[in-house]
Amino acid sequence: MYLKEEKDFRGYVTNKGWAHSVAHGSDFLGATLSHHDFKPKSVSAIFEVITSIFQNLKNPFVDDEEQRIAFAFFQGVRFQKIASADFNSLVDDFDKKIYQQLLHDDRADWYCLSSWFRLLQNWYFYFSTNKEVQDNLLSKITAYNEKMGFTL
């Protein structure tokens, strides 16, 4: 999958226009996951996109890339290419991984956590009709806020 290989995470490039590879790649992934003829060989390969993006993230996203990534995966669940239970497992596993990365105390890891939080927020609203997924997302959002010192 294209997004697993992408390393250029720029959004708008002054005097050149939109590079925005993560957003456009996410749009393509969403279109693929929503296409009636698409039959995924492996859901885990689709989930590797998230890991790859976050492994290569060195600076914060600034052009709403998280929203586009979130919508692509929402399309996968919405069009039954990804089971809700599998999606929840992805969220659970990656949430643990993102907090473990903070032990390295690298600034890029904090950018990843911030982007992960925005991804969770987007998913929460996209999955408004899927209580199973939305409840899991809310637990992760609540835990993030508590870890950051906010009481809800």
PDB file of C-alpha atoms in Angstrom:
ATOM      1  CA  MET A   1       0.000   0.000   0.000  1.00  0.00           C
ATOM      2  CA  TYR A   2       1.221   3.418  -0.977  1.00  0.00           C
ATOM      3  CA  LEU A   3       0.887   5.053   2.456  1.00  0.00           C
ATOM      4  CA  LYS A   4       3.180   2.484   4.059  1.00  0.00           C
ATOM      5  CA  GLU A   5       6.023   3.711   1.831  1.00  0.00           C
ATOM      6  CA  GLU A   6       5.390   7.471   1.953  1.00  0.00           C
ATOM      7  CA  LYS A   7       7.987   9.606   3.743  1.00  0.00           C
ATOM      8  CA  ASP A   8       6.991  13.116   2.581  1.00  0.00           C
ATOM      9  CA  PHE A   9       4.475  14.384   5.106  1.00  0.00           C
ATOM     10  CA  ARG A  10       4.295  17.995   3.990  1.00  0.00           C
ATOM     11  CA  GLY A  11       0.901  19.575   3.510  1.00  0.00           C
ATOM     12  CA  TYR A  12       0.866  22.875   1.691  1.00  0.00           C
ATOM     13  CA  VAL A  13       4.224  23.890   0.218  1.00  0.00           C
ATOM     14  CA  THR A  14       4.676  27.628  -0.287  1.00  0.00           C
ATOM     15  CA  ASN A  15       5.135  28.596  -3.965  1.00  0.00           C
ATOM     16  CA  LYS A  16       4.444  25.010  -5.054  1.00  0.00           C
ATOM     17  CA  GLY A  17       0.992  24.049  -3.784  1.00  0.00           C
ATOM     18  CA  TRP A  18      -0.294  20.962  -2.062  1.00  0.00           C
ATOM     19  CA  ALA A  19       2.042  18.024  -1.573  1.00  0.00           C
ATOM     20  CA  HIS A  20      -0.350  16.525   1.002  1.00  0.00           C
ATOM     21  CA  SER A  21       0.569  12.924   0.292  1.00  0.00           C
ATOM     22  CA  VAL A  22      -0.832  11.557   3.568  1.00  0.00           C
ATOM     23  CA  ALA A  23      -4.206  13.205   3.014  1.00  0.00           C
ATOM     24  CA  HIS A  24      -4.456  12.203  -0.639  1.00  0.00           C
ATOM     25  CA  GLY A  25      -3.203   8.699   0.098  1.00  0.00           C
ATOM     26  CA  SER A  26      -5.800   8.422   2.858  1.00  0.00           C
ATOM     27  CA  ASP A  27      -8.525   9.565   0.464  1.00  0.00           C
ATOM     28  CA  PHE A  28      -7.450   6.835  -1.938  1.00  0.00           C
ATOM     29  CA  LEU A  29      -7.420   4.250   0.856  1.00  0.00           C
ATOM     30  CA  GLY A  30     -10.939   5.303   1.881  1.00  0.00           C
ATOM     31  CA  ALA A  31     -12.176   5.054  -1.703  1.00  0.00           C
ATOM     32  CA  THR A  32     -10.614   1.614  -1.996  1.00  0.00           C
ATOM     33  CA  LEU A  33     -12.111   0.398   1.270  1.00  0.00           C
ATOM     34  CA  SER A  34     -15.558   1.623   0.267  1.00  0.00           C
ATOM     35  CA  HIS A  35     -15.508   0.083  -3.218  1.00  0.00           C
ATOM     36  CA  HIS A  36     -17.902  -2.845  -3.554  1.00  0.00           C
ATOM     37  CA  ASP A  37     -15.399  -4.975  -5.505  1.00  0.00           C
ATOM     38  CA  PHE A  38     -12.542  -4.556  -3.046  1.00  0.00           C
ATOM     39  CA  LYS A  39     -11.825  -7.709  -1.068  1.00  0.00           C
ATOM     40  CA  PRO A  40      -9.056  -7.227   1.489  1.00  0.00           C
ATOM     41  CA  LYS A  41      -6.557 -10.072   1.626  1.00  0.00           C
ATOM     42  CA  SER A  42      -5.468  -9.063   5.084  1.00  0.00           C
ATOM     43  CA  VAL A  43      -6.944  -6.584   7.538  1.00  0.00           C
ATOM     44  CA  SER A  44      -3.609  -6.500   9.369  1.00  0.00           C
ATOM     45  CA  ALA A  45      -1.959  -5.139   6.201  1.00  0.00           C
ATOM     46  CA  ILE A  46      -4.484  -2.303   6.186  1.00  0.00           C
ATOM     47  CA  PHE A  47      -3.738  -1.593   9.841  1.00  0.00           C
ATOM     48  CA  GLU A  48      -0.007  -1.429   9.101  1.00  0.00           C
ATOM     49  CA  VAL A  49      -0.730   1.887   7.393  1.00  0.00           C
ATOM     50  CA  ILE A  50      -1.312   3.496  10.805  1.00  0.00           C
ATOM     51  CA  THR A  51       1.921   2.100  12.210  1.00  0.00           C
ATOM     52  CA  SER A  52       3.904   3.190   9.175  1.00  0.00           C
ATOM     53  CA  ILE A  53       2.541   6.733   9.191  1.00  0.00           C
ATOM     54  CA  PHE A  54       3.298   7.179  12.861  1.00  0.00           C
ATOM     55  CA  GLN A  55       6.784   5.639  12.572  1.00  0.00           C
ATOM     56  CA  ASN A  56       7.656   8.205   9.908  1.00  0.00           C
ATOM     57  CA  LEU A  57       6.058  11.209  11.604  1.00  0.00           C
ATOM     58  CA  LYS A  58       8.845  13.592  12.644  1.00  0.00           C
ATOM     59  CA  ASN A  59       6.851  16.840  12.802  1.00  0.00           C
ATOM     60  CA  PRO A  60       3.265  17.559  13.761  1.00  0.00           C
ATOM     61  CA  PHE A  61       0.577  17.361  11.137  1.00  0.00           C
ATOM     62  CA  VAL A  62      -0.792  20.833  10.426  1.00  0.00           C
ATOM     63  CA  ASP A  63      -3.216  20.411   7.519  1.00  0.00           C
ATOM     64  CA  ASP A  64      -5.917  18.111   8.952  1.00  0.00           C
ATOM     65  CA  GLU A  65      -4.228  14.895   7.891  1.00  0.00           C
ATOM     66  CA  GLU A  66      -5.647  13.065  10.913  1.00  0.00           C
ATOM     67  CA  GLN A  67      -9.187  13.739   9.707  1.00  0.00           C
ATOM     68  CA  ARG A  68      -8.431  12.191   6.331  1.00  0.00           C
ATOM     69  CA  ILE A  69      -6.727   9.146   7.858  1.00  0.00           C
ATOM     70  CA  ALA A  70      -9.660   8.682  10.236  1.00  0.00           C
ATOM     71  CA  PHE A  71     -12.213   8.866   7.441  1.00  0.00           C
ATOM     72  CA  ALA A  72     -10.406   6.202   5.408  1.00  0.00           C
ATOM     73  CA  PHE A  73     -10.573   3.692   8.257  1.00  0.00           C
ATOM     74  CA  PHE A  74     -14.139   4.692   9.038  1.00  0.00           C
ATOM     75  CA  GLN A  75     -15.001   3.815   5.429  1.00  0.00           C
ATOM     76  CA  GLY A  76     -13.400   0.411   5.932  1.00  0.00           C
ATOM     77  CA  VAL A  77     -15.654  -0.348   8.886  1.00  0.00           C
ATOM     78  CA  ARG A  78     -18.709   1.322   7.365  1.00  0.00           C
ATOM     79  CA  PHE A  79     -18.473  -0.779   4.211  1.00  0.00           C
ATOM     80  CA  GLN A  80     -17.683  -3.945   6.193  1.00  0.00           C
ATOM     81  CA  LYS A  81     -14.157  -4.425   4.904  1.00  0.00           C
ATOM     82  CA  ILE A  82     -12.978  -4.136   8.524  1.00  0.00           C
ATOM     83  CA  ALA A  83     -14.976  -5.709  11.360  1.00  0.00           C
ATOM     84  CA  SER A  84     -15.781  -3.436  14.315  1.00  0.00           C
ATOM     85  CA  ALA A  85     -14.062  -5.876  16.673  1.00  0.00           C
ATOM     86  CA  ASP A  86     -10.898  -5.821  14.527  1.00  0.00           C
ATOM     87  CA  PHE A  87     -10.972  -2.031  14.434  1.00  0.00           C
ATOM     88  CA  ASN A  88     -11.317  -1.909  18.222  1.00  0.00           C
ATOM     89  CA  SER A  89      -8.316  -4.240  18.502  1.00  0.00           C
ATOM     90  CA  LEU A  90      -6.295  -1.893  16.288  1.00  0.00           C
ATOM     91  CA  VAL A  91      -7.227   1.044  18.512  1.00  0.00           C
ATOM     92  CA  ASP A  92      -6.407  -0.883  21.698  1.00  0.00           C
ATOM     93  CA  ASP A  93      -3.071  -2.180  20.431  1.00  0.00           C
ATOM     94  CA  PHE A  94      -1.907   1.082  18.894  1.00  0.00           C
ATOM     95  CA  ASP A  95      -2.985   3.093  21.934  1.00  0.00           C
ATOM     96  CA  LYS A  96      -0.702   0.965  24.135  1.00  0.00           C
ATOM     97  CA  LYS A  97       2.124   1.275  21.629  1.00  0.00           C
ATOM     98  CA  ILE A  98       1.898   5.063  21.366  1.00  0.00           C
ATOM     99  CA  TYR A  99       2.223   5.503  25.139  1.00  0.00           C
ATOM    100  CA  GLN A 100       5.165   3.067  25.291  1.00  0.00           C
ATOM    101  CA  GLN A 101       6.978   5.207  22.717  1.00  0.00           C
ATOM    102  CA  LEU A 102       6.874   8.162  25.120  1.00  0.00           C
ATOM    103  CA  LEU A 103       9.418   6.378  27.295  1.00  0.00           C
ATOM    104  CA  HIS A 104      12.068   7.387  24.736  1.00  0.00           C
ATOM    105  CA  ASP A 105      11.349  11.051  25.564  1.00  0.00           C
ATOM    106  CA  ASP A 106      11.739  12.056  21.939  1.00  0.00           C
ATOM    107  CA  ARG A 107       9.841  15.136  20.760  1.00  0.00           C
ATOM    108  CA  ALA A 108       8.573  13.290  17.673  1.00  0.00           C
ATOM    109  CA  ASP A 109       6.878  10.770  19.979  1.00  0.00           C
ATOM    110  CA  TRP A 110       4.893  13.602  21.543  1.00  0.00           C
ATOM    111  CA  TYR A 111       3.849  14.731  18.055  1.00  0.00           C
ATOM    112  CA  CYS A 112       2.651  11.186  17.451  1.00  0.00           C
ATOM    113  CA  LEU A 113       0.634  11.181  20.665  1.00  0.00           C
ATOM    114  CA  SER A 114      -0.976  14.486  19.747  1.00  0.00           C
ATOM    115  CA  SER A 115      -1.856  13.227  16.272  1.00  0.00           C
ATOM    116  CA  TRP A 116      -3.164   9.972  17.746  1.00  0.00           C
ATOM    117  CA  PHE A 117      -5.447  11.961  20.056  1.00  0.00           C
ATOM    118  CA  ARG A 118      -6.829  13.949  17.093  1.00  0.00           C
ATOM    119  CA  LEU A 119      -7.334  10.696  15.183  1.00  0.00           C
ATOM    120  CA  LEU A 120      -9.306   9.263  18.114  1.00  0.00           C
ATOM    121  CA  GLN A 121     -11.437  12.415  18.282  1.00  0.00           C
ATOM    122  CA  ASN A 122     -12.249  12.256  14.581  1.00  0.00           C
ATOM    123  CA  TRP A 123     -13.134   8.593  14.803  1.00  0.00           C
ATOM    124  CA  TYR A 124     -15.362   9.256  17.793  1.00  0.00           C
ATOM    125  CA  PHE A 125     -17.572  11.528  15.712  1.00  0.00           C
ATOM    126  CA  TYR A 126     -17.454   9.406  12.565  1.00  0.00           C
ATOM    127  CA  PHE A 127     -18.585   6.339  14.516  1.00  0.00           C
ATOM    128  CA  SER A 128     -21.602   8.061  16.055  1.00  0.00           C
ATOM    129  CA  THR A 129     -23.880   5.193  14.967  1.00  0.00           C
ATOM    130  CA  ASN A 130     -21.530   2.405  16.084  1.00  0.00           C
ATOM    131  CA  LYS A 131     -21.755   2.268  19.875  1.00  0.00           C
ATOM    132  CA  GLU A 132     -19.285  -0.622  20.199  1.00  0.00           C
ATOM    133  CA  VAL A 133     -16.539   1.376  18.508  1.00  0.00           C
ATOM    134  CA  GLN A 134     -17.533   4.752  19.904  1.00  0.00           C
ATOM    135  CA  ASP A 135     -17.453   3.512  23.516  1.00  0.00           C
ATOM    136  CA  ASN A 136     -13.941   2.136  23.001  1.00  0.00           C
ATOM    137  CA  LEU A 137     -12.803   5.421  21.468  1.00  0.00           C
ATOM    138  CA  LEU A 138     -14.300   7.419  24.321  1.00  0.00           C
ATOM    139  CA  SER A 139     -12.376   5.320  26.837  1.00  0.00           C
ATOM    140  CA  LYS A 140      -9.115   6.131  25.015  1.00  0.00           C
ATOM    141  CA  ILE A 141      -9.969   9.843  24.757  1.00  0.00           C
ATOM    142  CA  THR A 142     -10.852   9.968  28.447  1.00  0.00           C
ATOM    143  CA  ALA A 143      -7.633   8.155  29.389  1.00  0.00           C
ATOM    144  CA  TYR A 144      -5.593  10.604  27.291  1.00  0.00           C
ATOM    145  CA  ASN A 145      -7.176  13.567  29.059  1.00  0.00           C
ATOM    146  CA  GLU A 146      -6.528  12.021  32.459  1.00  0.00           C
ATOM    147  CA  LYS A 147      -2.896  11.294  31.567  1.00  0.00           C
ATOM    148  CA  MET A 148      -2.504  14.920  30.500  1.00  0.00           C
ATOM    149  CA  GLY A 149      -3.887  16.076  33.847  1.00  0.00           C
ATOM    150  CA  PHE A 150      -7.393  17.080  32.802  1.00  0.00           C
ATOM    151  CA  THR A 151     -10.304  15.916  34.893  1.00  0.00           C
ATOM    152  CA  LEU A 152     -13.568  15.346  33.118  1.00  0.00           C
TER     153      LEU A 152
END
